[in-house]
CSV table of C-alpha atoms and ligand atoms in Angstrom, one decimal:
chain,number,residue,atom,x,y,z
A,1169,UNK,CA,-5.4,-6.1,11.1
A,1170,UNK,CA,-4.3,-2.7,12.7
A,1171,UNK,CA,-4.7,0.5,10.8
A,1172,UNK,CA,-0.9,1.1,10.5
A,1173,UNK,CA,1.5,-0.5,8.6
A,1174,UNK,CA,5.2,-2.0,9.7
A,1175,UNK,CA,7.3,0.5,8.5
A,1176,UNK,CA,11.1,-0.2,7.2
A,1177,UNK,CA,13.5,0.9,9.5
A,1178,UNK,CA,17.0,1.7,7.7
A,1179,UNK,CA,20.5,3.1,8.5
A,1180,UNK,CA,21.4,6.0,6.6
A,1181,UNK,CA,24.7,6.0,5.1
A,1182,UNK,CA,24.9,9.8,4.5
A,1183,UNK,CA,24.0,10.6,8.1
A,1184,UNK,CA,26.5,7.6,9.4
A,1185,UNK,CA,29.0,9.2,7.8
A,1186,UNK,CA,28.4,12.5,8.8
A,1187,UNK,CA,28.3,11.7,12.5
A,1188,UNK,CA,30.9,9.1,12.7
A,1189,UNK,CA,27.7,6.8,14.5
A,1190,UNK,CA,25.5,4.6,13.3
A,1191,UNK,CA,22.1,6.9,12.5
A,1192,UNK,CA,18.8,4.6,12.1
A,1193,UNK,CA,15.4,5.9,10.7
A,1194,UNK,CA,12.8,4.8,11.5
A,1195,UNK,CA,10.2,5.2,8.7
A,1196,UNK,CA,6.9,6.7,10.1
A,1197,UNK,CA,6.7,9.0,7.6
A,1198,UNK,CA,5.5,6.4,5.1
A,1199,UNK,CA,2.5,5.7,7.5
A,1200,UNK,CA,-0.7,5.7,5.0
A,1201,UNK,CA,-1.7,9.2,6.1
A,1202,UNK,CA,1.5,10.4,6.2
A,1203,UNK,CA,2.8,10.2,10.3
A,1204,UNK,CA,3.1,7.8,13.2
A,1205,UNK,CA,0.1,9.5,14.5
A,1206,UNK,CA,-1.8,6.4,12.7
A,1207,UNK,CA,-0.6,3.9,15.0
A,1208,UNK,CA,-2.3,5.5,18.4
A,1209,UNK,CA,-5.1,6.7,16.4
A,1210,UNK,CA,-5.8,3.7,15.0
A,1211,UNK,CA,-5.4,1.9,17.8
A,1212,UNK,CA,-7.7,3.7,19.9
A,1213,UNK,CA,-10.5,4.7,17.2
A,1214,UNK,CA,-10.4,0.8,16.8
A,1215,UNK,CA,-10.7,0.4,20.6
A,1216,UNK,CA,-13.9,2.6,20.6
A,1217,UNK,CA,-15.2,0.6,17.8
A,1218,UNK,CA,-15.2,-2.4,19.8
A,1219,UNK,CA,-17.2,-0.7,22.6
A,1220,UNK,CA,-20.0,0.5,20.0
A,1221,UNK,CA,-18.9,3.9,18.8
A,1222,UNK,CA,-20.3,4.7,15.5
A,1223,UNK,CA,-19.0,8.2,14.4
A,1224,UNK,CA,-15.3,9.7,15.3
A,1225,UNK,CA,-15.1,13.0,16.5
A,1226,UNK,CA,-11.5,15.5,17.0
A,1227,UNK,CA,-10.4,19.1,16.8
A,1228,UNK,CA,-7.5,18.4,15.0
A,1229,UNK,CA,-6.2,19.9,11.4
A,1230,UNK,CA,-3.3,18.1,11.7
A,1231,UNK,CA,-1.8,15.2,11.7
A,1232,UNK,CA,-4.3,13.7,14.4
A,1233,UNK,CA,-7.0,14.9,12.4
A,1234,UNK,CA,-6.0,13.0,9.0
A,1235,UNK,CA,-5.2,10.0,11.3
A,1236,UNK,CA,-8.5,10.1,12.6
A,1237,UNK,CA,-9.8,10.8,9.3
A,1238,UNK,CA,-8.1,8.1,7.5
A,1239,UNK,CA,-9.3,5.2,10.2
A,1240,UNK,CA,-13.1,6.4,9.9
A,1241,UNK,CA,-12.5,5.5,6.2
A,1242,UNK,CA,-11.4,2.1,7.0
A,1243,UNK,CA,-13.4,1.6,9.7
A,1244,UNK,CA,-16.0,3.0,7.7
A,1245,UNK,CA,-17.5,5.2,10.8
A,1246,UNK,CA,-18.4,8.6,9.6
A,1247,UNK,CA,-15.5,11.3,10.9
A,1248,UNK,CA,-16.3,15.2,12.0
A,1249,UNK,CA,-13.1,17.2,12.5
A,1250,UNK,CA,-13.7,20.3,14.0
A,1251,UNK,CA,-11.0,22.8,12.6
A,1252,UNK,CA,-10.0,27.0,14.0
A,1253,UNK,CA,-10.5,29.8,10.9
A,1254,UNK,CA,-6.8,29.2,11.2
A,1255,UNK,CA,-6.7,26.2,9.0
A,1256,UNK,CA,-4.8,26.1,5.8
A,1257,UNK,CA,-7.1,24.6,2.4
A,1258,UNK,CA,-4.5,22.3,2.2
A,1259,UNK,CA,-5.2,20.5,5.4
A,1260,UNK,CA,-8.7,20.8,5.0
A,1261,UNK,CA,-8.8,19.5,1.6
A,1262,UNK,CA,-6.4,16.5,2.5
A,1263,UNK,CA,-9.1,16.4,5.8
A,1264,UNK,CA,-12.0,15.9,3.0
A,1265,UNK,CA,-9.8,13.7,0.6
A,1266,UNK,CA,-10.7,10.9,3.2
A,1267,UNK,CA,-13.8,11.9,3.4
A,1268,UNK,CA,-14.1,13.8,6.8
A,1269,UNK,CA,-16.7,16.8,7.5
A,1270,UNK,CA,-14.7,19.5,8.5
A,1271,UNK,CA,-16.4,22.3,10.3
A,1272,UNK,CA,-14.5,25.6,10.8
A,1273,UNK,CA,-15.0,26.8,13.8
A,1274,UNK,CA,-13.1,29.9,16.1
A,1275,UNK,CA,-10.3,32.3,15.8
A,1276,UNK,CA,-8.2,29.4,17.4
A,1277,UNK,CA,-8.0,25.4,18.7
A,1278,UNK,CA,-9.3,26.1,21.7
A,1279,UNK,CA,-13.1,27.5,20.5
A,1280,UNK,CA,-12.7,24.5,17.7
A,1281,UNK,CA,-11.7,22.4,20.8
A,1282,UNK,CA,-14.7,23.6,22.6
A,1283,UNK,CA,-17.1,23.2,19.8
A,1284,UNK,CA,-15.9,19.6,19.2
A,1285,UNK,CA,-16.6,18.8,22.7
A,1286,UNK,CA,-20.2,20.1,22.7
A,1287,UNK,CA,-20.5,17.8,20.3
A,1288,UNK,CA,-19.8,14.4,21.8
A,1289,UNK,CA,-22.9,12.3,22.4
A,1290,UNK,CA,-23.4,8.8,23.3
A,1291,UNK,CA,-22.4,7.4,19.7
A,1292,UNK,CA,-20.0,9.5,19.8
A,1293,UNK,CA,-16.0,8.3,20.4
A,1294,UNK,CA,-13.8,11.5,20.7
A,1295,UNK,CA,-10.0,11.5,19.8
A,1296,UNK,CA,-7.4,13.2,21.5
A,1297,UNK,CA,-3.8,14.2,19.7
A,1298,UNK,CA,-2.3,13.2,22.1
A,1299,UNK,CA,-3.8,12.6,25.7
A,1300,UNK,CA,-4.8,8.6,26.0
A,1301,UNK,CA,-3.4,5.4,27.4
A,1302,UNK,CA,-5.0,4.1,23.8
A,1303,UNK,CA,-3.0,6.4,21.6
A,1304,UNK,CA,0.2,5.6,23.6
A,1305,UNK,CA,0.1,2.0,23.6
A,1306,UNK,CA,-0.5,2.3,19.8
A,1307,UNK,CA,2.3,4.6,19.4
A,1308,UNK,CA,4.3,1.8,21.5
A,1309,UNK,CA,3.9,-0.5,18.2
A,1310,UNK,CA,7.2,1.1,16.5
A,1311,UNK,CA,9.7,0.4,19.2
A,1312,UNK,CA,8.5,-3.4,19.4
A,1313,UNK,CA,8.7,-3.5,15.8
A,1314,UNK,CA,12.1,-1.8,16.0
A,1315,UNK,CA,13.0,-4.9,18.4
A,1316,UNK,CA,11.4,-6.8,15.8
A,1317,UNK,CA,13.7,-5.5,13.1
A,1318,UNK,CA,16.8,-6.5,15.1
A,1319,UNK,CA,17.8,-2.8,16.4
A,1320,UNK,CA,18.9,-2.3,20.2
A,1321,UNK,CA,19.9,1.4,20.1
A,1322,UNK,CA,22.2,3.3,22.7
A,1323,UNK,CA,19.5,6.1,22.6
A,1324,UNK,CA,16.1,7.0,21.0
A,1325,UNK,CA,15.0,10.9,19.6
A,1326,UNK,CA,12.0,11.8,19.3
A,1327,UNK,CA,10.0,15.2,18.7
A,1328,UNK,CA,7.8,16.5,21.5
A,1329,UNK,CA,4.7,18.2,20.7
A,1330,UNK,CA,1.9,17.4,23.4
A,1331,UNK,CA,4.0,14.5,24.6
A,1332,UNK,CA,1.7,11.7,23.2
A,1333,UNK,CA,4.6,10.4,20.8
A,1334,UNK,CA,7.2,10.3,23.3
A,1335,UNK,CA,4.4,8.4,25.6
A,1336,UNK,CA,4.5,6.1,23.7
A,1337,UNK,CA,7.9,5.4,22.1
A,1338,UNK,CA,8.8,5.3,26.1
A,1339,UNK,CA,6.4,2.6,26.8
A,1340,UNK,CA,7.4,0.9,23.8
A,1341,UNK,CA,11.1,1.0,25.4
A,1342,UNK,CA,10.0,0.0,28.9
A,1343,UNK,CA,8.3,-3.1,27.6
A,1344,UNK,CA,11.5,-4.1,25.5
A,1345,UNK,CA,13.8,-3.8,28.8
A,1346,UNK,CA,15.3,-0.9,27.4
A,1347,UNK,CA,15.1,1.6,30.6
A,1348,UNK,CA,18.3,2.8,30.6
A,1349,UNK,CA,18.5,3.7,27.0
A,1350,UNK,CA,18.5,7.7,27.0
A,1351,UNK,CA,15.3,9.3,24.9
A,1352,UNK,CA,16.6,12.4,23.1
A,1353,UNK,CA,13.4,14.8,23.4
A,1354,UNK,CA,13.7,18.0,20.8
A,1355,UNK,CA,11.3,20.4,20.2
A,1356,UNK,CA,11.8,23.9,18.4
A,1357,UNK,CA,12.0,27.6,19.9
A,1358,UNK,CA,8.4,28.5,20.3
A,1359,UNK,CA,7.1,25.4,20.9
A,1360,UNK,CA,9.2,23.9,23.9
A,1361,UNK,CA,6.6,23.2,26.7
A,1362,UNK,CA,8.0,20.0,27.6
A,1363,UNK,CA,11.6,21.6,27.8
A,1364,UNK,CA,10.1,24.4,30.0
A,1365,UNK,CA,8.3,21.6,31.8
A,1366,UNK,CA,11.6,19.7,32.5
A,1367,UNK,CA,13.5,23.1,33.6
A,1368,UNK,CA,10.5,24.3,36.0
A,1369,UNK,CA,10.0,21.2,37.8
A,1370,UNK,CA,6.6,20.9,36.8
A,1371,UNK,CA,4.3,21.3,33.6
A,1372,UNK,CA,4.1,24.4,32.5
A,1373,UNK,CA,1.4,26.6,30.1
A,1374,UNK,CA,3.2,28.6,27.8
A,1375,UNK,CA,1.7,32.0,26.9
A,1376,UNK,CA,1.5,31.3,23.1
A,1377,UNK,CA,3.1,29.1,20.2
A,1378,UNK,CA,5.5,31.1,17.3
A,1379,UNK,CA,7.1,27.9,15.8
A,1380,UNK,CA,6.8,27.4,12.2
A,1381,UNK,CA,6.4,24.2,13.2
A,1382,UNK,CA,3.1,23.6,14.2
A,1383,UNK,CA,2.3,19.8,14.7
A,1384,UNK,CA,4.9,20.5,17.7
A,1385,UNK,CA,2.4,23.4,19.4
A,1386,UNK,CA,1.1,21.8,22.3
A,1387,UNK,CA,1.1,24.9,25.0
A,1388,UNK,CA,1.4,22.3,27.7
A,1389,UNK,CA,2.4,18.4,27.5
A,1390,UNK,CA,0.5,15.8,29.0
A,1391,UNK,CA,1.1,14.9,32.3
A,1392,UNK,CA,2.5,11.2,31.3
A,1393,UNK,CA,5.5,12.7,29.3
A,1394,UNK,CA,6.4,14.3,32.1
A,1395,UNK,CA,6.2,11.8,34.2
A,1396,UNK,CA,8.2,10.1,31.9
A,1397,UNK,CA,11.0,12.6,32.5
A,1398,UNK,CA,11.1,12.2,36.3
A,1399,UNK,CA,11.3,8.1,36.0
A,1400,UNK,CA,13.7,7.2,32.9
A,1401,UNK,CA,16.4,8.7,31.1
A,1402,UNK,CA,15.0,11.8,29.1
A,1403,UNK,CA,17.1,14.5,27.8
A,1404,UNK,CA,15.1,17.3,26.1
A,1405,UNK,CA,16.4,19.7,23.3
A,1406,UNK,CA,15.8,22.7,21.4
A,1407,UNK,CA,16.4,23.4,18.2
A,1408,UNK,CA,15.9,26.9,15.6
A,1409,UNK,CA,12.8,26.8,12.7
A,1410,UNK,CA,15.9,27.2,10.5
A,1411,UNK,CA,17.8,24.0,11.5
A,1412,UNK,CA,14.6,21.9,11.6
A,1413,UNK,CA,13.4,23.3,8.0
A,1414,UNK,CA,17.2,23.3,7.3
A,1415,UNK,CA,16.9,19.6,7.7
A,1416,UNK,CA,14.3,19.1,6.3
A,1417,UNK,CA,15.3,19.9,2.8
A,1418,UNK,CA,18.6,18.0,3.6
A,1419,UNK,CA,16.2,15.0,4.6
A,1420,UNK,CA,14.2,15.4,1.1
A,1421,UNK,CA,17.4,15.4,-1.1
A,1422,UNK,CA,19.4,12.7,1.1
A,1423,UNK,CA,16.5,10.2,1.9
A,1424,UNK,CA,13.6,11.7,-1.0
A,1425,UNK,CA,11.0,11.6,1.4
A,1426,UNK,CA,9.5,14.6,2.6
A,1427,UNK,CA,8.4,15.3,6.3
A,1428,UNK,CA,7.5,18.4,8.3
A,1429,UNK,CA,9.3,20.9,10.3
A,1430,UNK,CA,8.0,19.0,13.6
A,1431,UNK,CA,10.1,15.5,12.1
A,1432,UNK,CA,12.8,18.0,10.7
A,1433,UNK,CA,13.6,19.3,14.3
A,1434,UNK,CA,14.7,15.9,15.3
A,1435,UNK,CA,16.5,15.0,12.0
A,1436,UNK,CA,18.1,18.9,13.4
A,1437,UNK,CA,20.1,17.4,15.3
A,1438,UNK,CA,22.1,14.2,13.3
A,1439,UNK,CA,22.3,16.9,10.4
A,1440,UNK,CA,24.2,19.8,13.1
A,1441,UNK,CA,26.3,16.5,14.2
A,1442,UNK,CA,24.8,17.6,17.9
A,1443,UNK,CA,27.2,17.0,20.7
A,1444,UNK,CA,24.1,15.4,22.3
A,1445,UNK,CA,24.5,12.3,20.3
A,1446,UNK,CA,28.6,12.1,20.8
A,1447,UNK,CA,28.3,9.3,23.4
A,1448,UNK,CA,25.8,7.0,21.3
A,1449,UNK,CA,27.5,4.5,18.8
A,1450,UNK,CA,23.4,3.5,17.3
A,1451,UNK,CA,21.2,6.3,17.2
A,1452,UNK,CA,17.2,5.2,16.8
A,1453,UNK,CA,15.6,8.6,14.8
A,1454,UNK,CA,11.8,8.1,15.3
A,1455,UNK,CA,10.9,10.1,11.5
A,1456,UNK,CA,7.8,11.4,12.5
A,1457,UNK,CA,7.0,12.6,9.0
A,1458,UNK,CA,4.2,14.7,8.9
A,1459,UNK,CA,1.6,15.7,5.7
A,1460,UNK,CA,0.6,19.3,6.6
A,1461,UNK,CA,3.2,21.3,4.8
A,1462,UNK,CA,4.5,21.2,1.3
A,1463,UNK,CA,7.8,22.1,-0.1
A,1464,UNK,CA,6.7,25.4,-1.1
A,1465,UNK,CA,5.7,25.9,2.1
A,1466,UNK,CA,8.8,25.1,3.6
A,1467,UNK,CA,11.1,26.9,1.7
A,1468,UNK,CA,8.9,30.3,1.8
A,1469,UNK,CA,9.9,29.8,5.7
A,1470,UNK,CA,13.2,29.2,5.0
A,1471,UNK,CA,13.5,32.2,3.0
A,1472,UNK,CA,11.9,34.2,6.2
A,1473,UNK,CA,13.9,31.9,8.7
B,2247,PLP,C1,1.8,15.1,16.4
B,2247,PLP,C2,3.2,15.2,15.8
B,2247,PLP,C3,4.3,15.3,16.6
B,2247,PLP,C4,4.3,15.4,18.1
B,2247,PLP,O1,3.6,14.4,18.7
B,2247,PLP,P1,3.0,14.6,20.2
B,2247,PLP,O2,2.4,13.3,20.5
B,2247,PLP,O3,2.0,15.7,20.1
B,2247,PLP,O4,4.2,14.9,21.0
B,2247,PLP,C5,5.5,15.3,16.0
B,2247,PLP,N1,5.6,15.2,14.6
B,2247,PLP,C6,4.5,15.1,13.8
B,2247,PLP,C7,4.7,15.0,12.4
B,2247,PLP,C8,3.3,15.1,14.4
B,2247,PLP,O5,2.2,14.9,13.6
């Protein structure tokens, strides 16, 4: 049994309509911890299982983090997430709701990062957000399920934070023959590494992060999304903190589910009816979701956006 669960995938009428196309969601936000993040996670905390791991390690207070999190619990291997000062309450106490040891550590993710890694030993399995084979070929799971469901789409979005998700949801197409079907990739002002990636050439560091949207700040992708972009069709896109929050209230009163800015940015671009998609009669919307942001939260940035 893996640690994810088939999620529904369904056409919205509201965004149909709105678009003149047919939109498609595809439901990770009702993954048990709350985004797709579960299915590569899982997959590879599983994997390491196998090959004798017996405690879970990661530097993640996000959505990797609860993923990782969450599979300890089932797995029942004992999880340390090793978090910046940075970290809200609310992700560490959803960290500790399944039963994680959070250790704050560092002005920012890259002393947590560091601290994390002194801290692998032999037991130890560490988990990446978004750089493994394992996680991709988990994340690969929702476009053979999308098969599965009956969907062929004329063209996939996704959000693009360190590249793992598009990864795998690319995989995922390649395996289902669909190699010619365009990946939308959107990412928000501030966080757009793989969209400076795509324009330079080559992968690119930026200097810093100043999205609202956080689960999306990766200061460089991985090198197999952008890979990705040199051998299929990728288009990448950026969108404002305002339309992805924008959309993500829109999403919450349309759909009732609520995701975070990171899902919202791609949801951006059915609710701005983006030229992008004008050539597409099915639209395949990967909904990320996301747990690390209430609505409080979200509309205190809207009011600042
Ligand atoms: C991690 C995450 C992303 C981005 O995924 P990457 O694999 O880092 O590109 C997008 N949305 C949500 C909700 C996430 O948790």
């Amino acid at each position: 049994m893996p640690l994810h669960i088939a999620t529904p995938l369904i056409q919205s009428a509201i965004l149909s309509a709105r678009n003149g196309r047919d939109i498609w969601l595809k439901m990770e936000a009702l993954q048990p911890p709350g985004s797709f993040k579960i299915r590569g996670v899982g997959a590879a905390c599983e994997a390491y299982a196998a090959r004798g791991a017996q405690k879970l390690l990661t530097s993640s207070g996000g959505n990797a983090g609860l993923a990782v999190a969450y599979a300890g619990q089932q797995l029942g291997l004992p999880v340390t997430v090793v978090v910046p000062e940075t970290t809200t309450e609310r992700a560490i106490r959803l960290l500790r709701d399944y039963d994680a040891t959070v250790m704050v550590h560092g002005p920012g993710w890259h002393e947590a990062n560091q601290k994390a890694l002194s801290l692998i030993d032999e037991q130890t399995a560490f988990i990446h957000p978004f750089d493994d084979p394992l996680l991709w070929q988990g994340h690969a799971s929702m476009i053979d399920e999308v098969a599965q469901q009956g969907l062929r789409p004329d063209a996939v979005v996704v959000a693009v934070g360190g590249g793992g998700l598009l990864s795998g949801v690319a995989e995922g197409m390649q395996r289902q023959g669909w190699d010619s079907v365009p990946l939308i990739a959107v990412e928000t002002v501030g966080a757009a590494s793989f969209h400076a990636a795509v324009e330079a050439g080559e992968r690119v560091t930026l200097p810093a992060i100043s999205s609202v949207a956080t689960s999306l700040g990766a200061r460089q992708v991985c090198q197999q999304a952008f890979q990705w972009a040199q051998t299929r069709p990728v288009i990448s896109r950026v969108v404002s903190d305002k339309a992805a929050l924008q959309a993500c209230e829109q999403f919450l009163s349309d759909q009732r589910v609520l995701v975070e800015p990171a899902c919202g940015a791609a949801l951006a671009l059915a609710y701005e009816q983006s030229a992008v998609l004008d050539s597409y009669r099915k639209v395949l919307f990967i909904v990320c979701g996301g747990a690390t942001a209430g609505i409080d939260q979200i509309r205190q940035w809207l009011d600042k956006a």
